[in-house]
Coordinates of C-alpha atoms in Angstrom, one line a residue:
Chain V
X755 CA 153.3 -117.0 242.3
X756 CA 150.8 -115.5 239.9
X757 CA 152.2 -114.9 236.5
X758 CA 151.1 -111.3 236.2
X759 CA 150.4 -109.1 239.2
X760 CA 151.4 -106.0 240.9
X761 CA 153.4 -104.8 237.9
X762 CA 155.6 -107.9 237.5
X763 CA 155.4 -110.9 235.2
X764 CA 156.6 -114.1 236.7
X765 CA 157.6 -117.2 234.8
X766 CA 156.7 -120.3 236.7
X767 CA 157.0 -123.7 235.1
X768 CA 157.6 -127.3 236.2
X769 CA 160.6 -127.5 233.9
X770 CA 162.5 -125.4 236.5
X771 CA 160.7 -126.1 239.7
X772 CA 161.2 -123.9 242.7
X773 CA 162.6 -120.9 240.8
X774 CA 161.1 -118.1 238.9
X775 CA 162.3 -115.1 237.0
X776 CA 160.2 -112.0 237.1
X777 CA 160.3 -108.9 234.9
X778 CA 158.8 -105.6 235.8
X779 CA 156.1 -104.7 233.4
X780 CA 155.1 -101.2 232.2
X781 CA 152.4 -102.3 229.8
X782 CA 150.7 -105.4 228.4
X783 CA 150.9 -104.6 224.7
X784 CA 149.2 -107.7 223.4
X785 CA 147.4 -110.8 224.7
X786 CA 145.6 -113.4 222.6
X787 CA 145.0 -117.1 222.3
X788 CA 146.0 -118.4 218.9
X789 CA 145.1 -121.9 217.6
X790 CA 148.3 -123.2 219.1
X791 CA 149.2 -121.2 222.2
X792 CA 148.7 -118.1 224.4
X793 CA 150.6 -115.2 223.0
X794 CA 151.6 -112.1 225.1
X795 CA 153.8 -109.1 224.4
X796 CA 155.0 -107.1 227.4
X797 CA 156.7 -103.7 227.5
X798 CA 159.1 -104.3 230.4
X799 CA 160.8 -101.7 232.5
X800 CA 164.4 -102.7 231.8
X801 CA 164.5 -105.4 229.1
X802 CA 162.6 -103.8 226.3
X803 CA 159.7 -105.7 224.9
X804 CA 159.2 -109.4 225.8
X805 CA 157.4 -112.1 223.8
X806 CA 155.7 -114.7 226.1
X807 CA 154.3 -118.0 224.8
X808 CA 152.2 -120.1 227.1
X809 CA 153.6 -118.2 230.1
X810 CA 157.3 -118.7 229.1
X811 CA 159.6 -115.9 228.1
X812 CA 160.7 -116.6 224.5
X813 CA 162.9 -113.5 224.0
X814 CA 163.4 -110.0 225.3
X815 CA 164.8 -107.1 223.2
X816 CA 167.7 -106.8 225.8
X817 CA 169.3 -110.2 225.3
X818 CA 167.7 -112.0 222.3
X819 CA 170.8 -111.3 220.2
X820 CA 172.8 -113.8 222.3
X821 CA 170.4 -116.7 221.6
X822 CA 169.7 -115.8 217.9
X823 CA 173.3 -115.3 217.0
X824 CA 174.5 -118.5 218.7
X825 CA 171.7 -120.9 217.4
X826 CA 172.5 -119.5 213.9
X827 CA 176.3 -119.1 213.8
X828 CA 177.3 -122.2 215.7
X829 CA 176.0 -124.5 213.0
X830 CA 176.7 -122.1 210.1
X831 CA 180.3 -121.8 211.1
X832 CA 180.7 -125.6 211.5
X833 CA 179.7 -126.0 207.8
X834 CA 182.2 -125.3 205.0
X835 CA 179.5 -124.0 202.7
X836 CA 176.0 -123.5 204.2
X837 CA 174.2 -122.5 201.1
X838 CA 170.7 -123.7 201.8
X839 CA 169.3 -123.3 205.3
X840 CA 166.0 -124.4 206.9
X841 CA 164.7 -122.7 210.1
X842 CA 161.9 -124.6 211.9
X843 CA 160.0 -122.4 214.3
X844 CA 161.6 -119.0 215.0
X845 CA 158.3 -117.1 214.6
X846 CA 159.8 -113.9 216.0
X847 CA 162.1 -113.6 212.9
X848 CA 165.4 -113.2 214.9
X849 CA 167.0 -116.4 213.7
X850 CA 166.2 -115.5 210.0
X851 CA 167.8 -112.1 210.7
X852 CA 171.0 -113.7 211.8
X853 CA 171.2 -116.6 209.2
X854 CA 170.7 -114.0 206.4
X855 CA 173.9 -112.2 207.6
X856 CA 176.2 -115.2 206.8
X857 CA 177.7 -114.4 203.4
X858 CA 177.7 -118.0 202.3
X859 CA 173.9 -118.5 202.7
X860 CA 172.0 -118.3 199.4
X861 CA 168.5 -119.5 200.3
X862 CA 166.6 -119.7 203.6
X863 CA 163.4 -121.6 204.1
X864 CA 161.5 -121.0 207.3
X865 CA 158.6 -123.0 208.5
X866 CA 156.6 -121.7 211.4
X867 CA 153.3 -123.3 212.4
X868 CA 151.7 -120.3 214.2
X869 CA 150.9 -117.4 211.8
X870 CA 149.9 -115.3 214.8
X871 CA 153.4 -115.3 216.3
X872 CA 154.7 -114.0 213.0
X873 CA 152.0 -111.2 212.9
X874 CA 152.5 -110.2 216.5
X875 CA 156.3 -110.1 216.0
X876 CA 155.9 -107.9 212.9
X877 CA 153.8 -105.5 214.8
X878 CA 155.6 -105.4 218.2
X879 CA 159.1 -106.7 217.6
X880 CA 160.3 -105.2 214.4
X881 CA 164.0 -105.5 215.3
X882 CA 163.5 -109.3 215.1
X883 CA 160.8 -109.5 212.5
X884 CA 163.1 -107.6 210.1
X885 CA 164.4 -111.1 209.4
X886 CA 161.2 -111.9 207.5
X887 CA 161.9 -109.1 205.0
X888 CA 165.1 -110.6 203.7
X889 CA 165.1 -111.5 200.0
X890 CA 166.9 -114.8 200.7
X891 CA 163.9 -116.0 202.8
X892 CA 160.9 -118.0 201.9
X893 CA 158.4 -118.2 204.8
X894 CA 156.0 -121.1 205.0
X895 CA 153.2 -121.2 207.6
X896 CA 152.8 -124.9 208.2
X897 CA 153.9 -127.9 210.2
X898 CA 157.7 -128.4 210.3
X899 CA 157.3 -132.2 210.3
X900 CA 155.3 -132.2 207.1
X901 CA 157.5 -129.6 205.4
X902 CA 160.6 -131.7 206.0
X903 CA 158.9 -134.9 204.9
X904 CA 158.5 -133.2 201.5
X905 CA 162.1 -132.1 201.3
X906 CA 164.7 -134.9 201.1
X907 CA 168.4 -134.0 201.0
X908 CA 167.5 -130.4 200.5
X909 CA 169.4 -128.4 203.2
X910 CA 173.0 -127.9 204.3
X911 CA 171.8 -126.7 207.8
X912 CA 168.6 -127.2 209.7
X913 CA 168.0 -124.9 212.7
X914 CA 165.2 -125.7 215.1
X915 CA 164.3 -122.6 217.1
X916 CA 161.5 -124.1 219.2
X917 CA 159.9 -123.4 222.5
X918 CA 160.5 -125.8 225.5
X919 CA 159.7 -129.5 225.4
X920 CA 156.2 -129.1 226.7
X921 CA 153.0 -128.6 224.7
X922 CA 153.3 -128.2 221.0
X923 CA 157.1 -128.4 220.8
X924 CA 157.6 -131.8 222.7
X925 CA 157.9 -133.8 219.5
X926 CA 160.9 -131.6 218.4
X927 CA 163.0 -133.2 221.1
X928 CA 162.4 -136.8 220.1
X929 CA 164.6 -139.2 218.1
X930 CA 162.0 -139.4 215.3
X931 CA 162.5 -135.6 214.8
X932 CA 166.3 -136.1 214.5
X933 CA 165.8 -138.8 211.9
X934 CA 163.5 -136.5 209.9
X935 CA 166.1 -133.8 210.0
X936 CA 168.9 -136.2 208.9
X937 CA 166.7 -137.2 205.9
X938 CA 166.2 -133.5 205.0
X939 CA 170.0 -132.8 205.0
X940 CA 172.4 -132.8 202.1
X941 CA 175.6 -134.8 202.5
X942 CA 177.8 -133.1 205.1
X943 CA 174.8 -131.3 206.6
X944 CA 174.4 -130.0 210.1
X945 CA 171.5 -129.6 212.5
X946 CA 171.2 -127.3 215.6
X947 CA 168.3 -127.4 218.0
X948 CA 167.4 -125.5 221.1
X949 CA 168.5 -127.9 223.8
X950 CA 167.7 -126.7 227.3
X951 CA 170.1 -126.1 230.2
X952 CA 172.2 -128.5 232.2
X953 CA 171.6 -126.5 235.3
X954 CA 167.9 -127.1 235.5
X955 CA 167.3 -130.0 233.1
X956 CA 170.4 -132.1 232.9
X957 CA 168.4 -135.3 232.4
X958 CA 166.4 -133.8 229.5
X959 CA 169.6 -132.3 227.8
X960 CA 171.3 -135.7 228.1
X961 CA 168.3 -137.4 226.5
X962 CA 168.1 -135.0 223.6
X963 CA 171.8 -135.3 223.0
X964 CA 171.5 -139.1 223.1
X965 CA 168.8 -138.9 220.4
X966 CA 171.1 -136.8 218.3
X967 CA 174.1 -139.1 218.9
X968 CA 171.9 -142.1 217.9
X969 CA 171.0 -140.4 214.6
X970 CA 174.1 -138.5 213.5
X971 CA 177.8 -139.7 213.1
X972 CA 178.8 -136.8 215.4
X973 CA 177.0 -134.7 218.0
X974 CA 177.7 -132.1 220.6
X975 CA 176.2 -129.7 223.1
X976 CA 177.0 -126.0 223.5
X977 CA 175.6 -123.1 225.5
X978 CA 175.1 -119.4 225.6
X979 CA 174.4 -117.0 228.5
X980 CA 171.0 -115.4 228.2
X981 CA 169.9 -113.7 231.4
X982 CA 166.1 -113.9 230.8
X983 CA 166.1 -117.7 230.2
X984 CA 165.8 -120.0 233.2
X985 CA 169.1 -120.4 235.0
X986 CA 170.5 -117.6 232.8
X987 CA 171.6 -119.7 229.9
X988 CA 170.4 -122.0 227.1
X989 CA 171.9 -124.9 225.3
X990 CA 172.1 -126.1 221.7
X991 CA 172.3 -129.7 220.5
X992 CA 174.2 -130.1 217.3
X993 CA 174.5 -133.1 214.9
X994 CA 176.6 -133.5 211.8
X995 CA 176.5 -135.9 208.9
X996 CA 180.3 -135.5 208.8
X997 CA 181.9 -137.8 211.4
X998 CA 185.0 -135.7 211.3
X999 CA 183.2 -132.6 212.6
X1000 CA 184.4 -131.7 216.0
X1001 CA 182.1 -128.7 216.2
X1002 CA 184.4 -126.8 218.6
X1003 CA 186.7 -125.5 215.9
X1004 CA 184.7 -123.3 213.5
X1005 CA 185.6 -124.0 209.8
X1006 CA 184.6 -120.4 209.0
X1007 CA 186.1 -117.5 211.0
X1008 CA 185.2 -113.9 210.7
X1009 CA 187.5 -110.9 211.0
X1010 CA 186.8 -108.2 213.5
X1011 CA 185.6 -106.0 210.5
X1012 CA 183.3 -108.7 209.3
X1013 CA 181.8 -109.2 212.8
X1014 CA 181.3 -105.5 213.0
X1015 CA 179.6 -105.2 209.6
X1016 CA 177.3 -108.1 210.5
X1017 CA 176.5 -106.3 213.8
X1018 CA 177.3 -109.4 215.9
X1019 CA 177.2 -108.6 219.6
X1020 CA 177.7 -112.1 221.1
X1021 CA 179.3 -114.5 218.6
X1022 CA 183.1 -114.6 217.9
X1023 CA 185.3 -117.6 216.9
X1024 CA 186.6 -117.7 220.5
X1025 CA 183.0 -117.7 221.9
X1026 CA 182.3 -120.5 219.5
X1027 CA 185.1 -122.6 221.0
X1028 CA 184.2 -121.7 224.6
X1029 CA 180.6 -122.5 224.1
X1030 CA 181.4 -126.2 224.0
X1031 CA 183.4 -126.2 227.2
X1032 CA 181.1 -127.3 230.1
X1033 CA 181.5 -127.4 233.8
X1034 CA 182.8 -130.7 235.1
X1035 CA 179.4 -132.0 236.4
X1036 CA 177.8 -131.3 233.1
X1037 CA 180.6 -132.9 231.1
X1038 CA 180.2 -136.1 233.2
X1039 CA 176.4 -136.2 232.7
X1040 CA 176.6 -135.6 228.9
X1041 CA 179.5 -137.9 228.4
X1042 CA 177.3 -140.8 229.5
X1043 CA 174.5 -139.9 227.1
X1044 CA 175.7 -142.3 224.5
X1045 CA 172.4 -144.1 224.1
X1046 CA 168.8 -143.1 224.0
X1047 CA 168.3 -144.8 227.4
X1048 CA 169.2 -141.7 229.3
X1049 CA 166.0 -141.5 231.4
X1050 CA 167.4 -143.5 234.3
X1051 CA 169.7 -140.6 235.1
X1052 CA 168.5 -137.8 237.4
X1053 CA 171.5 -135.9 238.6
X1054 CA 170.8 -132.3 238.2
X1055 CA 173.0 -130.2 240.4
X1056 CA 169.8 -128.7 241.8
X1057 CA 168.4 -132.1 242.9
X1058 CA 169.3 -132.2 246.6
Chain C
X167 CA 157.5 -107.4 244.6
X168 CA 157.6 -108.2 248.3
X169 CA 160.7 -110.1 249.3
X170 CA 159.0 -112.9 251.1
X171 CA 155.4 -113.8 250.5
X172 CA 153.1 -116.6 249.5
X173 CA 155.9 -119.1 250.0
X174 CA 158.4 -117.4 247.6
X175 CA 161.5 -115.3 248.4
X176 CA 162.1 -112.6 245.7
X177 CA 165.4 -110.8 245.3
X178 CA 164.8 -107.2 244.3
X179 CA 167.6 -104.7 244.0
X180 CA 168.5 -101.6 242.1
X181 CA 171.7 -103.3 241.0
X182 CA 169.6 -105.3 238.6
X183 CA 166.5 -103.1 238.0
X184 CA 163.4 -104.6 236.5
X185 CA 164.3 -108.2 237.1
X186 CA 164.0 -110.5 240.1
X187 CA 164.8 -114.1 240.8
X188 CA 162.4 -115.9 243.2
X189 CA 163.0 -119.2 245.1
X190 CA 160.2 -121.2 246.5
X191 CA 160.6 -121.4 250.3
X192 CA 159.6 -124.4 252.5
X193 CA 160.8 -122.8 255.8
X194 CA 162.6 -119.7 257.1
X195 CA 165.2 -121.4 259.2
X196 CA 166.8 -118.3 260.6
X197 CA 166.4 -114.5 260.6
X198 CA 168.4 -111.9 262.5
X199 CA 169.9 -108.5 262.3
X200 CA 173.6 -108.6 263.0
X201 CA 175.8 -105.5 263.7
X202 CA 176.5 -105.4 259.9
X203 CA 173.5 -106.8 258.0
X204 CA 170.2 -108.7 257.9
X205 CA 170.9 -112.4 257.9
X206 CA 168.4 -115.0 256.7
X207 CA 168.6 -118.7 256.0
X208 CA 165.9 -120.3 253.9
X209 CA 165.1 -123.9 253.3
X210 CA 164.1 -123.7 249.6
X211 CA 162.1 -126.3 247.7
X212 CA 164.5 -127.1 245.0
X213 CA 167.9 -125.4 245.8
X214 CA 168.7 -126.6 249.2
X215 CA 169.4 -124.1 251.9
X216 CA 170.0 -120.5 250.9
X217 CA 171.9 -117.8 252.7
X218 CA 170.5 -114.3 252.2
X219 CA 172.3 -111.1 253.4
X220 CA 170.4 -107.7 253.2
X221 CA 167.9 -109.3 250.9
X222 CA 170.4 -110.7 248.4
X223 CA 171.1 -114.4 247.7
X224 CA 174.7 -115.1 248.7
X225 CA 174.7 -118.8 248.0
X226 CA 172.4 -121.8 247.7
X227 CA 173.4 -125.4 248.3
X228 CA 172.5 -126.3 244.8
X229 CA 175.0 -124.2 242.9
X230 CA 177.4 -122.6 245.4
X231 CA 180.2 -125.0 244.2
X232 CA 180.4 -123.1 240.9
X233 CA 181.2 -119.8 242.5
X234 CA 183.4 -121.1 245.4
X235 CA 185.5 -123.3 243.0
X236 CA 186.0 -120.6 240.5
X237 CA 186.9 -117.7 242.8
X238 CA 189.4 -120.1 244.4
X239 CA 191.0 -122.1 241.6
X240 CA 191.2 -119.3 239.0
X241 CA 193.8 -117.4 241.0
X242 CA 195.4 -120.4 242.6
X243 CA 196.0 -122.0 239.2
X244 CA 197.4 -118.8 237.8
X245 CA 200.1 -118.8 240.5
X246 CA 203.1 -121.2 240.3
X247 CA 203.3 -121.7 244.0
X248 CA 200.4 -120.3 246.0
X249 CA 201.6 -121.2 249.5
X250 CA 200.0 -118.5 251.6
X251 CA 196.5 -117.4 250.9
X252 CA 194.3 -114.6 252.4
X253 CA 190.5 -114.8 252.1
X254 CA 188.6 -111.6 252.8
X255 CA 185.0 -112.1 253.5
X256 CA 183.7 -115.6 252.7
X257 CA 181.8 -116.0 255.9
X258 CA 180.0 -119.1 254.8
X259 CA 183.2 -121.1 254.7
X260 CA 182.9 -122.3 251.1
X261 CA 186.0 -120.5 249.7
X262 CA 188.1 -121.8 252.6
X263 CA 186.8 -125.3 251.8
X264 CA 188.0 -125.0 248.2
X265 CA 191.3 -123.2 248.8
X266 CA 192.3 -125.9 251.3
X267 CA 191.9 -128.5 248.5
X268 CA 194.8 -127.1 246.5
X269 CA 197.9 -129.2 247.3
X270 CA 200.3 -126.3 247.1
X271 CA 198.5 -124.2 249.7
X272 CA 200.3 -124.3 253.1
X273 CA 198.6 -121.6 255.2
X274 CA 195.2 -119.8 254.8
X275 CA 194.2 -116.7 256.7
X276 CA 190.6 -115.7 256.5
X277 CA 189.3 -112.3 257.8
X278 CA 185.5 -112.0 258.0
X279 CA 184.0 -108.9 259.7
X280 CA 180.6 -110.5 260.7
X281 CA 180.9 -113.3 263.3
X282 CA 177.2 -114.0 263.0
X283 CA 177.5 -115.0 259.4
X284 CA 180.1 -117.5 260.5
X285 CA 178.0 -118.8 263.3
X286 CA 174.8 -119.1 261.2
X287 CA 176.8 -120.9 258.5
X288 CA 178.2 -123.4 261.0
X289 CA 174.7 -124.2 262.2
X290 CA 172.8 -124.3 258.9
X291 CA 175.3 -124.7 256.1
X292 CA 177.7 -127.3 257.3
X293 CA 178.7 -128.4 253.8
X294 CA 180.3 -124.9 253.3
X295 CA 181.3 -124.2 256.9
X296 CA 183.4 -127.3 256.9
X297 CA 186.0 -125.0 255.4
X298 CA 186.5 -123.4 258.8
X299 CA 187.6 -126.7 260.3
X300 CA 190.6 -127.2 258.1
X301 CA 194.0 -127.2 260.0
X302 CA 195.6 -125.0 257.4
X303 CA 193.1 -122.2 258.2
X304 CA 193.4 -119.3 260.7
X305 CA 190.1 -117.4 261.0
X306 CA 190.1 -113.8 262.1
X307 CA 186.9 -111.9 262.9
X308 CA 187.8 -108.4 262.1
X309 CA 187.9 -105.7 259.4
X310 CA 189.7 -106.9 256.2
X311 CA 191.2 -103.4 255.6
X312 CA 192.8 -103.3 259.0
X313 CA 194.1 -106.9 258.7
X314 CA 195.8 -106.2 255.4
X315 CA 197.3 -103.0 256.6
X316 CA 199.1 -105.1 259.3
X317 CA 200.3 -107.6 256.7
X318 CA 202.7 -106.3 254.1
X319 CA 204.1 -108.7 251.5
X320 CA 202.6 -111.6 253.3
X321 CA 200.4 -113.5 250.8
X322 CA 200.8 -115.2 247.4
X323 CA 197.0 -114.9 246.7
X324 CA 194.3 -112.7 248.1
X325 CA 190.7 -113.7 247.4
X326 CA 187.9 -111.3 248.2
X327 CA 184.6 -113.1 248.5
X328 CA 182.4 -110.1 249.2
X329 CA 178.8 -109.3 248.8
X330 CA 177.7 -106.8 246.1
X331 CA 178.9 -103.2 245.9
X332 CA 176.2 -101.7 248.1
X333 CA 176.3 -101.3 251.9
X334 CA 179.2 -102.6 253.8
X335 CA 181.1 -104.1 250.8
X336 CA 181.2 -100.9 248.6
X337 CA 184.8 -100.1 249.6
X338 CA 186.0 -103.5 248.4
X339 CA 185.4 -102.4 244.8
X340 CA 187.5 -99.1 245.0
X341 CA 191.0 -98.4 243.8
X342 CA 192.3 -97.9 247.4
X343 CA 191.3 -101.5 248.1
X344 CA 193.3 -102.8 245.2
X345 CA 196.3 -100.8 246.3
X346 CA 195.9 -102.3 249.8
X347 CA 195.8 -105.8 248.3
X348 CA 198.9 -105.1 246.2
X349 CA 200.8 -104.1 249.3
X350 CA 199.8 -107.3 251.1
X351 CA 201.1 -109.4 248.2
X352 CA 204.4 -111.2 248.0
X353 CA 206.3 -110.7 244.7
X354 CA 204.4 -112.4 241.9
X355 CA 201.2 -112.4 243.9
X356 CA 197.7 -112.5 242.5
X357 CA 194.4 -111.1 243.7
X358 CA 190.9 -112.3 242.7
X359 CA 187.7 -110.4 243.7
X360 CA 184.0 -111.0 243.1
X361 CA 183.4 -108.7 240.2
X362 CA 179.7 -108.6 239.2
X363 CA 178.2 -109.5 235.8
X364 CA 178.5 -107.7 232.4
X365 CA 174.9 -108.5 231.6
X366 CA 173.4 -106.3 234.4
X367 CA 176.3 -104.1 235.5
X368 CA 178.7 -103.7 232.6
X369 CA 179.6 -100.2 233.8
X370 CA 180.4 -101.3 237.3
X371 CA 182.5 -104.3 236.0
X372 CA 184.4 -102.0 233.7
X373 CA 185.1 -99.6 236.6
X374 CA 186.3 -102.3 239.0
X375 CA 188.6 -103.8 236.2
X376 CA 189.9 -100.3 235.5
X377 CA 190.9 -99.9 239.2
X378 CA 192.6 -103.3 239.0
X379 CA 194.4 -102.4 235.8
X380 CA 195.5 -99.1 237.3
X381 CA 197.1 -101.0 240.3
X382 CA 198.5 -104.2 238.9
X383 CA 200.9 -104.8 235.9
X384 CA 198.3 -107.3 234.5
X385 CA 194.6 -107.7 235.0
X386 CA 191.6 -109.7 233.6
X387 CA 188.0 -110.5 234.0
X388 CA 186.4 -114.0 234.0
X389 CA 183.0 -115.4 234.7
X390 CA 181.1 -118.5 235.9
X391 CA 177.5 -119.6 235.4
X392 CA 175.7 -119.6 238.7
X393 CA 171.9 -119.9 238.2
X394 CA 170.8 -118.2 241.5
X395 CA 172.9 -115.1 241.0
X396 CA 171.4 -112.2 239.0
X397 CA 171.5 -112.9 235.3
X398 CA 172.7 -116.4 236.0
X399 CA 176.3 -115.6 236.3
X400 CA 179.0 -113.9 238.2
X401 CA 182.4 -112.4 237.3
X402 CA 185.8 -112.2 238.8
X403 CA 188.4 -109.5 238.5
X404 CA 192.0 -110.8 238.7
X405 CA 195.2 -108.8 239.1
X406 CA 198.8 -110.0 239.1
X407 CA 202.1 -108.6 240.1
X408 CA 203.6 -110.6 237.3
X409 CA 203.2 -108.6 234.1
X410 CA 203.7 -111.8 232.0
X411 CA 200.6 -113.4 233.6
X412 CA 198.0 -113.9 230.9
X413 CA 195.6 -115.5 233.4
X414 CA 193.8 -117.5 230.6
X415 CA 196.4 -120.4 230.6
X416 CA 196.6 -122.0 234.0
X417 CA 200.2 -122.6 235.2
X418 CA 198.9 -125.5 237.2
X419 CA 196.7 -128.2 235.7
X420 CA 195.1 -131.1 237.5
X421 CA 194.5 -134.6 236.1
X422 CA 191.1 -136.1 236.0
X423 CA 192.0 -138.2 239.0
X424 CA 193.1 -135.1 241.0
X425 CA 189.9 -133.3 240.1
X426 CA 187.9 -136.3 241.3
X427 CA 189.8 -136.6 244.5
X428 CA 189.4 -132.8 245.2
X429 CA 185.6 -133.3 244.4
X430 CA 185.6 -130.4 241.9
X431 CA 182.3 -130.2 240.1
X432 CA 182.8 -127.0 238.1
X433 CA 186.5 -126.2 237.6
X434 CA 188.7 -127.8 235.0
X435 CA 191.6 -126.4 233.0
X436 CA 189.4 -126.1 230.0
X437 CA 186.8 -124.2 232.1
X438 CA 189.6 -122.0 233.3
X439 CA 190.5 -121.0 229.7
X440 CA 186.8 -120.6 228.6
X441 CA 186.0 -118.4 231.7
X442 CA 188.1 -115.5 230.2
X443 CA 186.2 -115.7 226.8
X444 CA 183.5 -113.0 226.8
X445 CA 180.7 -112.2 224.4
X446 CA 181.7 -109.6 221.9
X447 CA 179.7 -106.7 223.5
X448 CA 181.4 -107.4 226.8
X449 CA 184.8 -107.7 225.3
X450 CA 184.3 -104.2 223.7
X451 CA 183.2 -102.7 227.0
X452 CA 186.0 -104.1 229.1
X453 CA 188.7 -103.5 226.5
X454 CA 188.0 -99.8 226.9
X455 CA 188.3 -100.0 230.7
X456 CA 192.0 -99.0 230.6
X457 CA 191.6 -96.1 233.0
X458 CA 189.7 -95.5 236.2
X459 CA 187.5 -93.0 234.3
X460 CA 185.0 -95.7 233.3
X461 CA 182.0 -94.0 234.7
X462 CA 181.1 -92.2 231.5
X463 CA 180.2 -95.4 229.8
X464 CA 176.7 -96.8 230.2
X465 CA 176.3 -99.4 227.6
X466 CA 174.7 -102.4 229.3
X467 CA 173.0 -104.6 226.8
X468 CA 169.9 -104.2 228.9
X469 CA 169.8 -100.4 228.6
X470 CA 167.3 -99.9 225.9

């Protein structure tokens, strides 16, 4: 499979071997090589514009809301008072857009390493990049590791909106990163990271969750359906400094009128609860991820 | 996109325009044109064997369990005593395999119109076709409409495991079919039909649910994640002769030991409850599907 031919873009990657999602392309709007990655913006036929980094679909205008709302509101609604929030990554601006909607949030810092992703998003994806314009937001173009090292006990919530665990983002899935996040949290703080899917990468999800469990008093995995991500869904690994946090029951609920005024299209309190309910095979795999030694498991449903 | 070239099979269909899932193929094991449809069996690289009808993936060995368990156990566990079950379609045998596991089921009739799908499944997909060997099952190779017309008030549960609403299966999504199923049900009976996905076909799902609501005292929509179906999920439309049926709370729950002995890999009582919890945009679309006049809505999230 070539990645771009005969009017279709195909996403082929060893993280989900033997399967590939293709989107019909009307126009390649932008293509460049930044200091960190290949950046491409496509005008697709049926999914609006799509942002592609290193050949992997990061978001499309048709379904990005599902991911952005869930990676934001799952941790925010698990925290009784999420005043100060750090976003690591998230260069398209969609997570900032969602975090800024939460009425309890007072200050958002975002640290994105690749200024070109920000610029390209401002130009081609204004419905996401609108997040950068919010007065609550301070945007820092630098390395997330370094930024967190300089901010001890500073944040109530840290959200890591990263690409997949290959290339520049691989370190964001390791135990040292969870330790760094813990250090950056205020008491009672919560982290939420993009965590892959149990359908294609059960072993990897289990390992990331194990790192989180090894670092935080409580941890959990949730998922959202997002058609243009591999296997049609994506997961989130959450950790909390509060050992009483069960994650599944949001401490903050929004009325229908509040959801409407925040223009939420995916998140509700019921969706929050359901997101932590996994198929039995996934439950079993993740229940055993109690240590960092998860690499001896290899029981994806797809491994035949 | 050609459907089979350079070692990949690509699923292209107007039901999900502008997107296509591809599976890497090691070998085309079987290819024929039956009286009803094109039948193909592929040995894929990472998803086991795949059954393709008229160019659409019906099931792969890697994830078929999710679909087969959910279309079977959702209605079975909503019924207090599902003794007699009818399966319409389901020519691979997987639904029969699951229905036969339920300890309350005494007799299963299955009516599949295409004998070649049954024969091909017996030869190439024995882990599914094992369902045909169960002593509780009577298999009828004929038209499901005719079979039901001859069986009034005969079944506690009718499960329709059909292909998508194009070609031979289109009539299985119309109101006349729901009326026919209602007539075939015993008092308190339940139906469950394959119902498409809100992510690609919200309008169609709303219309099918409207037909069900117009025919049954209570009706609902649920979904399961299945990576090799379009958008990574599939839905189910359920109707009940019992107007008190809320669907979401199963009347029959299984212990962990029972789930293990039935070898269920997807279904649990918690998954049953979560399956009826939809993203807010889908809730809103389906909440308005209270009449059969659903065709004036066209608000797929993907319609930009």
